[in-house]
Tab-separated table of C-alpha atoms and ligand atoms in Angstrom:
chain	number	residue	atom	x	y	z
A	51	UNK	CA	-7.692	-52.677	-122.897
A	52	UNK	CA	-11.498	-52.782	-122.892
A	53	UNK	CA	-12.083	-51.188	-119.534
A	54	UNK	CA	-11.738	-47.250	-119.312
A	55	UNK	CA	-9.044	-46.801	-116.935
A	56	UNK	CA	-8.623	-43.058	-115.425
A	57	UNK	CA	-5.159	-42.388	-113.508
A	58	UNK	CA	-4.330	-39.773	-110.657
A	59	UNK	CA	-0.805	-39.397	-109.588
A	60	UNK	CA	0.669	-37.005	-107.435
A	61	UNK	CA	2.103	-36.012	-103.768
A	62	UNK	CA	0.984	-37.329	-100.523
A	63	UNK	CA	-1.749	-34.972	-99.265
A	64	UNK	CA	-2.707	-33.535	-102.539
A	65	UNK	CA	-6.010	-34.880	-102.621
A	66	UNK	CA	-5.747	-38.219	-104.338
A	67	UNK	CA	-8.231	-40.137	-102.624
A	68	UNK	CA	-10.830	-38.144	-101.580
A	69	UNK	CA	-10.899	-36.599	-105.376
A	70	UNK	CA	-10.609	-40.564	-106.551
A	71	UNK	CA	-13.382	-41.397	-104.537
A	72	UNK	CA	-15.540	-38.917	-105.319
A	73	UNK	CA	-14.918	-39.098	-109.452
A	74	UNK	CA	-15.470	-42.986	-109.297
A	75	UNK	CA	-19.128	-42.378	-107.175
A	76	UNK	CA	-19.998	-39.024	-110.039
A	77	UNK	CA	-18.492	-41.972	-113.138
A	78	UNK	CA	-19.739	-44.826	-111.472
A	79	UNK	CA	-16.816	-46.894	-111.511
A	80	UNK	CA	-13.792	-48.276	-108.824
A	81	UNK	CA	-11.155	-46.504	-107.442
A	82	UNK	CA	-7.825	-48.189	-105.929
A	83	UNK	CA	-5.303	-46.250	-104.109
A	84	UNK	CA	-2.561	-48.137	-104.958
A	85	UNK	CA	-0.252	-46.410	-102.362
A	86	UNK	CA	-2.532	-48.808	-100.020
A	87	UNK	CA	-0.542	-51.898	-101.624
A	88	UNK	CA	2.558	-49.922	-100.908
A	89	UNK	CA	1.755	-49.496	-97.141
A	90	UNK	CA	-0.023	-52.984	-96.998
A	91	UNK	CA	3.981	-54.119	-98.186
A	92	UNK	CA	5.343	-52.236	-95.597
A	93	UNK	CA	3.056	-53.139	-93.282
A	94	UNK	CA	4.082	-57.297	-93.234
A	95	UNK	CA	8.102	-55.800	-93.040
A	96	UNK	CA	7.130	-54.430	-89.932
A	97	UNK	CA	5.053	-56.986	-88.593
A	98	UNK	CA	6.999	-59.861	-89.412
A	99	UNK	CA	10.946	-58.301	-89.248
A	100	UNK	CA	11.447	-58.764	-92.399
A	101	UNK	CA	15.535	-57.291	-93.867
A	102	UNK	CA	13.686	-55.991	-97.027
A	103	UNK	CA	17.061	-54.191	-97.920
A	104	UNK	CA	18.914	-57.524	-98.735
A	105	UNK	CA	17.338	-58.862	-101.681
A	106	UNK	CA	17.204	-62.773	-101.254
A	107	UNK	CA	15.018	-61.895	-97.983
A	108	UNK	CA	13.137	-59.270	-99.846
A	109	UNK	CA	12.778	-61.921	-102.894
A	110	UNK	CA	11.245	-64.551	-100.194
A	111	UNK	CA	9.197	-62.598	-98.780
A	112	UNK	CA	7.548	-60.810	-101.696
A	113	UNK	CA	6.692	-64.681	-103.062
A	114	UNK	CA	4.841	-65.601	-99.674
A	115	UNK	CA	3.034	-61.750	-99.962
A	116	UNK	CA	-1.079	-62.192	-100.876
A	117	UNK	CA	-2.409	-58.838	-100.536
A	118	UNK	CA	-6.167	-57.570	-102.648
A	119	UNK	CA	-8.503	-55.478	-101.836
A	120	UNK	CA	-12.083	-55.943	-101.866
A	121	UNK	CA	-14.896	-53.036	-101.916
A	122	UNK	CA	-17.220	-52.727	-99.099
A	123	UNK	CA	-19.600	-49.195	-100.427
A	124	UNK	CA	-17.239	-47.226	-101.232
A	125	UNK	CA	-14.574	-48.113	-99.276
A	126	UNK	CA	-11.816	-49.965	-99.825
A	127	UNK	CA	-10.836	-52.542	-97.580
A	128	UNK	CA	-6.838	-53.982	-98.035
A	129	UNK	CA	-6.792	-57.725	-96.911
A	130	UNK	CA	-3.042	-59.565	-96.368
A	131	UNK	CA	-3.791	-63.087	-96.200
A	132	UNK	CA	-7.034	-63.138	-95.335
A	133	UNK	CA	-7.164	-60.481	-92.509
A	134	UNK	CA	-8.080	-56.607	-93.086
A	135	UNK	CA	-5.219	-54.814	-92.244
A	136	UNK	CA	-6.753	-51.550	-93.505
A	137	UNK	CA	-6.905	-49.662	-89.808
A	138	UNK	CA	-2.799	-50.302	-89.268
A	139	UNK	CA	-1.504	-49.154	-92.631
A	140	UNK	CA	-1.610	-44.659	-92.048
A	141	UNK	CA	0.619	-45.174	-89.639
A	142	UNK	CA	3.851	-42.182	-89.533
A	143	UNK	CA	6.111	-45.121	-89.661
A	144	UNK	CA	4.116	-47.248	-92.553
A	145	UNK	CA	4.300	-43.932	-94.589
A	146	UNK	CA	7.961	-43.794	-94.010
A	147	UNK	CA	8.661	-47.387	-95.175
A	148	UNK	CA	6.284	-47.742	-97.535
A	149	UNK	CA	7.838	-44.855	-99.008
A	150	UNK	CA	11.576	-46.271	-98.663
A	151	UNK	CA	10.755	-49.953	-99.785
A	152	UNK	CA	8.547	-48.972	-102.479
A	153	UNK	CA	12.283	-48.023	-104.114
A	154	UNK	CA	12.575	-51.732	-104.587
A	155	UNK	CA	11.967	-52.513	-107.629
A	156	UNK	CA	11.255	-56.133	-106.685
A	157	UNK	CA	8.331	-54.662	-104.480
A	158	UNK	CA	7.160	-52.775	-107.537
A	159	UNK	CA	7.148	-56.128	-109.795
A	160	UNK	CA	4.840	-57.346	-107.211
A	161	UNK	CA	2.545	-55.136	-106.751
A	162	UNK	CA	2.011	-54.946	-110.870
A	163	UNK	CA	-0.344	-57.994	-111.537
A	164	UNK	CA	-2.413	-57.040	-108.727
A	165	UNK	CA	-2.743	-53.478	-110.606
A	166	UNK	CA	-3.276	-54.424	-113.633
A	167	UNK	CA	-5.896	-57.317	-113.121
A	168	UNK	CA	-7.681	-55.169	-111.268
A	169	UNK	CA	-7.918	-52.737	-114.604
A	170	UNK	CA	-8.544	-55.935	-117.289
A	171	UNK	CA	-12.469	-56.629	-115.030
A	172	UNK	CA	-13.121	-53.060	-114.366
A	173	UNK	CA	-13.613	-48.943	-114.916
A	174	UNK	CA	-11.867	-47.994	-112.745
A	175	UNK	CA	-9.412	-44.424	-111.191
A	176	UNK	CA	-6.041	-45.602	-110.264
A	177	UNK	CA	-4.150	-43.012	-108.069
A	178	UNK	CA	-0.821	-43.464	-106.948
A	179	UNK	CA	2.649	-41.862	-107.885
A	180	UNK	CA	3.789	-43.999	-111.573
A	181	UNK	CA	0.230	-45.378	-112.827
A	182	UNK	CA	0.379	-42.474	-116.030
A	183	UNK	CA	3.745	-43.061	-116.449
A	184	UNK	CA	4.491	-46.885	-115.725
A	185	UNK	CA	1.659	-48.930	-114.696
A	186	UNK	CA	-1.118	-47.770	-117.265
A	187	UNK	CA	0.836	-45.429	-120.410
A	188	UNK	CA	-1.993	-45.974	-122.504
A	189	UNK	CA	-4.387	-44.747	-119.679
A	190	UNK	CA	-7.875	-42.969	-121.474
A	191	UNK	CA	-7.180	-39.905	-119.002
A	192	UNK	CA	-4.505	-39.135	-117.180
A	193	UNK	CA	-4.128	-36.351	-114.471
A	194	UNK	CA	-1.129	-35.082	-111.905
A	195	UNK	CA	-2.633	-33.103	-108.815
A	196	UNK	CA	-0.179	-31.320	-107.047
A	197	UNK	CA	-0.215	-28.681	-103.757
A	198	UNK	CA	2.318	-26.795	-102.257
A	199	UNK	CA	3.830	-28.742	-99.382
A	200	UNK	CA	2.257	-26.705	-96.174
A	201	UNK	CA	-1.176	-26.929	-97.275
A	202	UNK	CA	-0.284	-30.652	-98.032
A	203	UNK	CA	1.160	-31.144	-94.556
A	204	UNK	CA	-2.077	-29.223	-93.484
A	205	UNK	CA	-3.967	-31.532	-94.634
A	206	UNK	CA	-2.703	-34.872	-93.485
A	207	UNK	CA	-2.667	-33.287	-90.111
A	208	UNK	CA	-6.183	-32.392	-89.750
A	209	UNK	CA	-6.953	-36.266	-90.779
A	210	UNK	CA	-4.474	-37.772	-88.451
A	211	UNK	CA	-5.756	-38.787	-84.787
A	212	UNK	CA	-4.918	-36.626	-81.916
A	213	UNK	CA	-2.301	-38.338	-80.338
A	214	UNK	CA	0.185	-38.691	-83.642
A	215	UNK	CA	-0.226	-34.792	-84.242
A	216	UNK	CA	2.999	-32.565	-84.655
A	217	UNK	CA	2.297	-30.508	-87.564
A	218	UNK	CA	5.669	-29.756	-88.150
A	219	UNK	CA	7.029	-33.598	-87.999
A	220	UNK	CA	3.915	-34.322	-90.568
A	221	UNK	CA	5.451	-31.453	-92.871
A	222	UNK	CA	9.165	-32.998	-92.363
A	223	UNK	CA	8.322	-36.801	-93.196
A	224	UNK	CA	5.590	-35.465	-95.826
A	225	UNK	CA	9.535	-33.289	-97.372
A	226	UNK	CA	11.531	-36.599	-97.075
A	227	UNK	CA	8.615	-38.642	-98.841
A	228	UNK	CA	8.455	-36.147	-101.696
A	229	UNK	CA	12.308	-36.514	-102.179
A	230	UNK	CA	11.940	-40.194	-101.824
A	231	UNK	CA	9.422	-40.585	-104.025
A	232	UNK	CA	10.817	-38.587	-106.703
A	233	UNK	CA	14.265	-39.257	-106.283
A	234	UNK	CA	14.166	-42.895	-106.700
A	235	UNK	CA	15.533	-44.526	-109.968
A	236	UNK	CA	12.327	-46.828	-110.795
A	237	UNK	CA	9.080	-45.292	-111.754
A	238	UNK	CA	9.556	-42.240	-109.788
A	239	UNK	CA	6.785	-39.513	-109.006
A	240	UNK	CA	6.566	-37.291	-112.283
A	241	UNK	CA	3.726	-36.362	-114.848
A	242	UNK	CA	3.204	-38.588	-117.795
A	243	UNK	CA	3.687	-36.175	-120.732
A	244	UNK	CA	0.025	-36.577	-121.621
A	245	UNK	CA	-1.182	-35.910	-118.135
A	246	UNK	CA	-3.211	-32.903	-117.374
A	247	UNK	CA	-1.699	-31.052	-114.133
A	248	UNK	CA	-3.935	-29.293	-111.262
A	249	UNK	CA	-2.692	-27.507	-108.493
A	250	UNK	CA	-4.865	-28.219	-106.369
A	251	UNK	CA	-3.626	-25.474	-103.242
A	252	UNK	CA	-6.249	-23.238	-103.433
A	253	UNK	CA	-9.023	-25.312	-104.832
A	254	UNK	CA	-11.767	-27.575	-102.757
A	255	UNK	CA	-12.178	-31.074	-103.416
A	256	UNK	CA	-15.457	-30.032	-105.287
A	257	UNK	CA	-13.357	-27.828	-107.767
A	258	UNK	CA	-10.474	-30.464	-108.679
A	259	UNK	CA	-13.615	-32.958	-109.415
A	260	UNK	CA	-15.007	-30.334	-111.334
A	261	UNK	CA	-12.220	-29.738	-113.207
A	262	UNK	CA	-11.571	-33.343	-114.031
A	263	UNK	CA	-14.661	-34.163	-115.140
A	264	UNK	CA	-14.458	-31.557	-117.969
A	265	UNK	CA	-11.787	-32.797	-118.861
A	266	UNK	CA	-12.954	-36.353	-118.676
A	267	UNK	CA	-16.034	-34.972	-121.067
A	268	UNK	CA	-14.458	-32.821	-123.601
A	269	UNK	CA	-11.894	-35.751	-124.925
B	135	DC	O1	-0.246	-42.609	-101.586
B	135	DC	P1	0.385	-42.995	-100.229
B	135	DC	O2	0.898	-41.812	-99.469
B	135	DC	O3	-0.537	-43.835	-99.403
B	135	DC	O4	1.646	-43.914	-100.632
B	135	DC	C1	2.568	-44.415	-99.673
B	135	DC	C2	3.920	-44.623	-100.340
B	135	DC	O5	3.821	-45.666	-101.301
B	135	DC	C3	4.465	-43.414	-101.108
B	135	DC	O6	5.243	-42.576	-100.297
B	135	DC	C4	5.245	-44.025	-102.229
B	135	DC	C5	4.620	-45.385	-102.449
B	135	DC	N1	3.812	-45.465	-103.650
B	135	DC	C6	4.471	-45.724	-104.827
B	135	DC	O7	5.698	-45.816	-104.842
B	135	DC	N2	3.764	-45.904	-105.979
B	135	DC	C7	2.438	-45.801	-105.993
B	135	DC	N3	1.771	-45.998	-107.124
B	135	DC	C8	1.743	-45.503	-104.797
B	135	DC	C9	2.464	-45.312	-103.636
């Protein structure tokens, strides 16, 4: 691979994003949060009613799926056949099933290409929960950033809009998701061997960055 490829995995609400984002603007490269594709998946299974947990309808429906994103500034917009669906995807219920169909490993087959074609044209900081350990092994840094779960649940509640807030449901789904997510038999949530872990529950945004970038520079 010609194009320097940085991944973060890790936990919902350990900082992913905001630390992705904010590495790519310091490295001047992309970032894709790849747990968008997951949630842009789920996403259509709502919307069109789709059985994803029989596998001929699942099969179907994955061929007829044409999700990318494209960057407007820094932000990434997810388009599904032609329409941004980006404002309907952090849903409590998108979570939920992106996290439960994302066991699929037909869904994870399909979301590859679009991952790695991404990573042949461009630097770029993948984040998700399998891109050290699955999607890019030979990745030129890899990092896990964890939290404990209530500052976690903390934190997806202070982004979430008023009406959706129950700080104990967010810390309940955020506990199933984890289980999920690590639980499941293909590519589950785990460190690559050669990823660098940072607990990130009592350090700001600023620090993780920090952190990672000495890391980035010292190798
Ligand atoms: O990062 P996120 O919370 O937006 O991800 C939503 C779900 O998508 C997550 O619970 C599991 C799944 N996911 C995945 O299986 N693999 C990834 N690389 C990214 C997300």
């Amino acid at each position: 691979m010609d194009t320097r490829i940085i991944t973060i995995d890790g936990p919902a609400g350990a900082g992913k994003t905001t630390v992705s984002r904010m590495l790519s603007k310091k490295l001047g490269c992309v970032y894709v949060d790849t747990g968008a594709l997951y949630r842009g998946v789920a996403y259509e299974i709502q919307k069109q009613g789709i059985d994803w947990e029989k596998d001929e309808i699942l099969e179907i429906f994955l061929k007829h799926l044409d999700l990318n994103f494209v960057m407007e500034k820094d932000l990434l917009i997810l388009i599904s056949s032609g329409r941004d669906i980006t404002n309907f995807i952090r849903t409590p219920e998108i979570s939920m099933l992106a996290s439960a169909s994302s066991a699929k490993v037909q869904v994870r087959a399909a979301l590859l290409d679009i991952q790695r074609n991404i990573a042949k044209i461009k630097d770029a900081i993948f984040e998700g929960r399998d891109m050290g350990t699955m999607v890019f092994p030979d990745a030129a840094h890899k990092f896990f950033l964890f939290a404990d779960l209530s500052v976690r649940a903390k934190r997806r509640y202070d982004e979430m809009p008023d009406e959706i807030k129950d700080i104990k449901q967010v810390q309940e789904d955020m506990k199933i998701r984890d289980v999920n997510d690590s639980q499941r038999k293909t590519a589950p949530l785990m460190p690559a061997e050669d990823a660098i872990k940072i607990d990130s529950t009592f350090l700001t945004i600023e620090q993780v960055v920090e952190k990672m970038l000495k890391c980035i520079n010292k190798a």
